[in-house]
Amino acid sequence: MTAESGARPRITAGAVRELLSDPKIFSELPAGLDDDADLALDSLGLVWFLHQLELRYGLEVEPSEAFLAEFTSIRRITEYLADVHEP
């Protein structure tokens, strides 16, 4: 199902990990990085992550202060996206 058909795609931890592996976000995201390991996205990395999320999954996320507090690990990013964007 695509975003165009009205169904929202399920964003998994693997999908988040793949997006974060983009060299414009993290130049070297370790393959064995635990889903709960602390991450620190800089502002440009966050903008690029959100851009890729929209391009690949059709999800538009407007960042806010509360939103930024949630983006501290792969698991927290995945949970945030599930809470906000899944039916």
Coordinates of N, CA, C and O in Angstrom, one line a residue:
M1 N 0.8 -1.2 0.0 CA 0.0 0.0 0.0 C 0.9 1.2 0.0 O 1.9 1.3 0.6
T2 N 0.4 2.2 -0.7 CA 1.2 3.5 -0.7 C 0.5 4.6 0.0 O -0.7 4.5 0.3
A3 N 1.2 5.7 0.2 CA 0.7 6.8 0.9 C -0.5 7.4 0.0 O -1.4 7.9 0.5
E4 N -0.3 7.3 -1.3 CA -1.3 7.8 -2.2 C -2.7 7.1 -2.1 O -3.7 7.7 -2.3
S5 N -2.7 5.8 -1.7 CA -3.9 5.1 -1.6 C -4.6 5.4 -0.3 O -5.7 4.8 0.0
G6 N -4.0 6.2 0.6 CA -4.7 6.6 1.8 C -4.2 5.7 3.0 O -4.4 6.1 4.1
A7 N -3.5 4.6 2.8 CA -3.0 3.8 3.8 C -1.6 4.3 4.2 O -0.8 4.7 3.4
R8 N -1.4 4.4 5.5 CA -0.1 4.9 6.0 C 0.8 3.7 6.2 O 0.4 2.7 6.7
P9 N 2.0 3.8 5.7 CA 3.0 2.7 5.8 C 3.4 2.5 7.3 O 3.5 3.5 8.0
R10 N 3.8 1.3 7.6 CA 4.3 1.0 9.0 C 5.8 1.3 8.9 O 6.5 0.7 8.1
I11 N 6.3 2.1 9.8 CA 7.7 2.4 9.8 C 8.3 1.5 10.9 O 8.0 1.6 12.1
T12 N 9.2 0.6 10.5 CA 9.8 -0.3 11.4 C 11.2 0.3 11.9 O 11.7 1.2 11.3
A13 N 11.7 -0.4 12.9 CA 13.1 0.0 13.4 C 14.1 -0.2 12.3 O 15.0 0.6 12.1
G14 N 13.9 -1.2 11.4 CA 14.8 -1.4 10.3 C 14.8 -0.3 9.3 O 15.8 0.1 8.8
A15 N 13.5 0.2 9.1 CA 13.4 1.4 8.2 C 14.0 2.6 8.7 O 14.7 3.4 8.0
V16 N 13.9 2.8 10.0 CA 14.5 4.0 10.7 C 16.0 3.9 10.6 O 16.7 4.8 10.3
R17 N 16.5 2.7 10.9 CA 18.0 2.4 10.8 C 18.5 2.7 9.4 O 19.5 3.3 9.2
E18 N 17.7 2.2 8.4 CA 18.2 2.5 7.0 C 18.2 4.0 6.7 O 19.2 4.5 6.1
L19 N 17.2 4.7 7.1 CA 17.2 6.2 6.9 C 18.3 6.8 7.6 O 19.0 7.7 7.0
L20 N 18.6 6.4 8.8 CA 19.7 7.1 9.6 C 21.1 6.7 9.1 O 22.0 7.4 9.3
S21 N 21.1 5.6 8.3 CA 22.4 5.2 7.7 C 22.9 6.1 6.5 O 24.0 5.9 6.0
D22 N 22.0 7.0 6.1 CA 22.3 7.9 5.0 C 23.5 8.7 5.5 O 23.6 9.3 6.6
P23 N 24.6 8.8 4.6 CA 25.8 9.5 5.0 C 25.5 11.0 5.4 O 26.3 11.6 6.1
K24 N 24.4 11.6 4.9 CA 24.1 13.0 5.2 C 23.5 13.1 6.7 O 23.4 14.2 7.2
I25 N 23.2 11.9 7.3 CA 22.6 11.9 8.6 C 23.7 11.5 9.6 O 24.2 12.2 10.5
F26 N 24.2 10.2 9.4 CA 25.3 9.7 10.2 C 26.2 9.1 9.2 O 25.9 8.1 8.5
S27 N 27.5 9.6 9.2 CA 28.4 9.1 8.2 C 28.8 7.6 8.5 O 29.1 6.9 7.6
E28 N 28.7 7.2 9.8 CA 29.1 5.8 10.1 C 28.2 5.3 11.2 O 28.6 5.2 12.3
L29 N 27.0 4.9 10.8 CA 26.1 4.3 11.8 C 26.5 2.8 12.0 O 26.4 2.1 11.0
P30 N 26.9 2.4 13.1 CA 27.4 1.0 13.3 C 26.2 0.0 13.0 O 25.1 0.2 13.5
A31 N 26.5 -1.0 12.2 CA 25.6 -2.0 11.9 C 24.9 -2.7 13.1 O 23.8 -3.0 13.1
G32 N 25.7 -2.9 14.1 CA 25.3 -3.6 15.3 C 24.7 -2.7 16.4 O 24.5 -3.1 17.5
L33 N 24.5 -1.4 16.0 CA 24.0 -0.5 17.0 C 22.7 -0.9 17.6 O 21.7 -1.2 16.9
D34 N 22.6 -1.0 18.9 CA 21.4 -1.4 19.6 C 20.3 -0.4 19.4 O 20.5 0.9 19.3
D35 N 19.0 -0.8 19.3 CA 17.9 0.1 19.0 C 17.7 1.1 20.1 O 17.1 2.2 19.9
D36 N 18.2 0.8 21.3 CA 18.1 1.8 22.5 C 19.3 2.6 22.7 O 19.4 3.4 23.6
A37 N 20.4 2.5 21.9 CA 21.6 3.3 22.0 C 21.2 4.8 21.8 O 20.4 5.1 20.9
D38 N 21.9 5.6 22.6 CA 21.6 7.1 22.4 C 22.2 7.6 21.1 O 23.2 7.2 20.6
L39 N 21.3 8.4 20.4 CA 21.7 9.1 19.2 C 21.6 10.6 19.4 O 20.8 11.0 20.2
A40 N 22.4 11.3 18.7 CA 22.3 12.8 18.7 C 22.2 13.3 17.3 O 23.3 13.3 16.6
L41 N 21.0 13.6 16.8 CA 20.9 14.1 15.5 C 21.1 15.6 15.5 O 20.5 16.3 16.4
D42 N 22.0 16.1 14.6 CA 22.1 17.6 14.5 C 21.0 18.1 13.7 O 20.2 17.3 13.1
S43 N 20.8 19.4 13.6 CA 19.7 20.0 12.9 C 19.6 19.6 11.4 O 18.6 19.3 10.9
L44 N 20.8 19.6 10.8 CA 20.8 19.3 9.3 C 20.5 17.8 9.1 O 19.8 17.4 8.2
G45 N 21.0 16.9 10.0 CA 20.7 15.5 9.9 C 19.2 15.3 10.1 O 18.6 14.4 9.4
L46 N 18.6 16.0 11.1 CA 17.2 15.8 11.3 C 16.4 16.3 10.1 O 15.4 15.6 9.7
V47 N 16.7 17.4 9.5 CA 16.0 17.9 8.4 C 16.1 16.9 7.2 O 15.1 16.6 6.5
W48 N 17.3 16.3 7.0 CA 17.5 15.3 5.9 C 16.7 14.1 6.2 O 16.1 13.5 5.3
F49 N 16.7 13.6 7.5 CA 15.9 12.4 7.9 C 14.4 12.6 7.6 O 13.8 11.8 7.0
L50 N 13.9 13.8 8.0 CA 12.5 14.1 7.7 C 12.2 14.2 6.2 O 11.1 13.7 5.7
H51 N 13.1 14.7 5.5 CA 13.0 14.8 4.0 C 12.9 13.4 3.4 O 12.0 13.1 2.6
Q52 N 13.8 12.5 3.8 CA 13.9 11.1 3.3 C 12.6 10.4 3.7 O 12.1 9.6 3.0
L53 N 12.1 10.6 4.9 CA 10.9 10.0 5.4 C 9.7 10.3 4.6 O 8.9 9.5 4.2
E54 N 9.7 11.6 4.2 CA 8.6 12.0 3.3 C 8.7 11.4 1.9 O 7.8 10.9 1.3
L55 N 9.9 11.5 1.4 CA 10.1 10.9 0.0 C 9.9 9.4 -0.1 O 9.2 9.0 -1.0
R56 N 10.4 8.7 0.9 CA 10.3 7.2 0.8 C 8.9 6.7 1.3 O 8.5 5.6 0.8
Y57 N 8.3 7.3 2.3 CA 7.2 6.8 2.9 C 5.9 7.7 2.9 O 4.9 7.4 3.3
G58 N 6.1 8.9 2.3 CA 5.0 9.8 2.1 C 4.5 10.4 3.5 O 3.4 10.9 3.6
L59 N 5.4 10.4 4.5 CA 5.0 10.9 5.8 C 5.6 12.3 6.0 O 6.8 12.4 5.9
E60 N 4.7 13.2 6.3 CA 5.2 14.5 6.6 C 5.2 14.7 8.1 O 4.1 14.5 8.8
V61 N 6.3 15.1 8.7 CA 6.4 15.3 10.1 C 6.9 16.7 10.4 O 7.9 17.1 9.9
E62 N 6.1 17.5 11.1 CA 6.5 18.8 11.5 C 7.2 18.8 12.8 O 6.6 18.4 13.8
P63 N 8.5 19.1 12.8 CA 9.2 19.1 14.1 C 8.7 20.1 15.1 O 8.3 21.2 14.7
S64 N 8.8 19.7 16.4 CA 8.5 20.7 17.5 C 9.5 20.4 18.6 O 10.3 19.4 18.5
E65 N 9.5 21.1 19.6 CA 10.4 20.9 20.7 C 10.2 19.5 21.4 O 11.1 18.8 21.7
A66 N 8.9 19.2 21.5 CA 8.6 17.9 22.1 C 9.0 16.7 21.2 O 9.5 15.7 21.7
F67 N 8.9 16.9 19.9 CA 9.3 16.0 18.9 C 10.8 15.7 19.0 O 11.2 14.6 19.0
L68 N 11.6 16.8 19.1 CA 13.0 16.6 19.2 C 13.5 15.8 20.4 O 14.4 15.0 20.3
A69 N 12.7 15.9 21.5 CA 13.1 15.2 22.7 C 12.9 13.7 22.5 O 13.5 12.8 23.2
E70 N 12.0 13.3 21.6 CA 11.7 11.9 21.3 C 12.8 11.2 20.4 O 12.8 10.0 20.3
F71 N 13.5 12.0 19.7 CA 14.4 11.4 18.7 C 15.8 11.2 19.3 O 16.8 11.7 18.8
T72 N 15.9 10.3 20.3 CA 17.1 10.0 20.9 C 17.7 8.6 20.7 O 18.7 8.3 21.2
S73 N 16.9 7.7 20.1 CA 17.3 6.4 19.8 C 16.5 5.8 18.6 O 15.4 6.4 18.3
I74 N 16.9 4.8 18.0 CA 16.2 4.1 16.9 C 14.8 3.7 17.4 O 13.8 4.0 16.8
R75 N 14.7 3.1 18.6 CA 13.5 2.7 19.2 C 12.5 3.8 19.4 O 11.3 3.8 19.1
R76 N 13.0 4.9 20.0 CA 12.1 6.1 20.3 C 11.7 6.7 19.0 O 10.5 7.2 19.0
I77 N 12.5 6.8 18.0 CA 12.1 7.4 16.7 C 10.9 6.5 16.1 O 9.9 7.0 15.7
T78 N 11.2 5.2 16.1 CA 10.2 4.3 15.6 C 8.9 4.4 16.4 O 7.8 4.4 15.8
E79 N 8.9 4.4 17.7 CA 7.7 4.5 18.5 C 7.0 5.8 18.3 O 5.8 5.9 18.2
Y80 N 7.7 6.9 18.1 CA 7.1 8.2 17.9 C 6.4 8.2 16.5 O 5.2 8.6 16.5
L81 N 7.0 7.7 15.5 CA 6.4 7.6 14.2 C 5.2 6.7 14.2 O 4.1 7.0 13.6
A82 N 5.2 5.6 15.0 CA 4.0 4.7 15.1 C 2.9 5.4 15.8 O 1.8 5.3 15.4
D83 N 3.2 6.1 16.9 CA 2.2 6.8 17.7 C 1.5 7.9 16.8 O 0.3 8.1 16.9
V84 N 2.3 8.6 16.1 CA 1.8 9.8 15.3 C 1.2 9.5 14.0 O 0.2 10.1 13.6
H85 N 1.7 8.5 13.3 CA 1.4 8.3 11.9 C 0.7 7.0 11.6 O 0.2 6.8 10.4
E86 N 0.6 6.0 12.5 CA -0.1 4.8 12.1 C -1.6 4.8 12.5 O -1.9 5.5 13.5
P87 N -2.4 4.1 11.8 CA -3.9 4.2 12.1 C -4.2 3.6 13.4 O -3.5 2.8 14.0

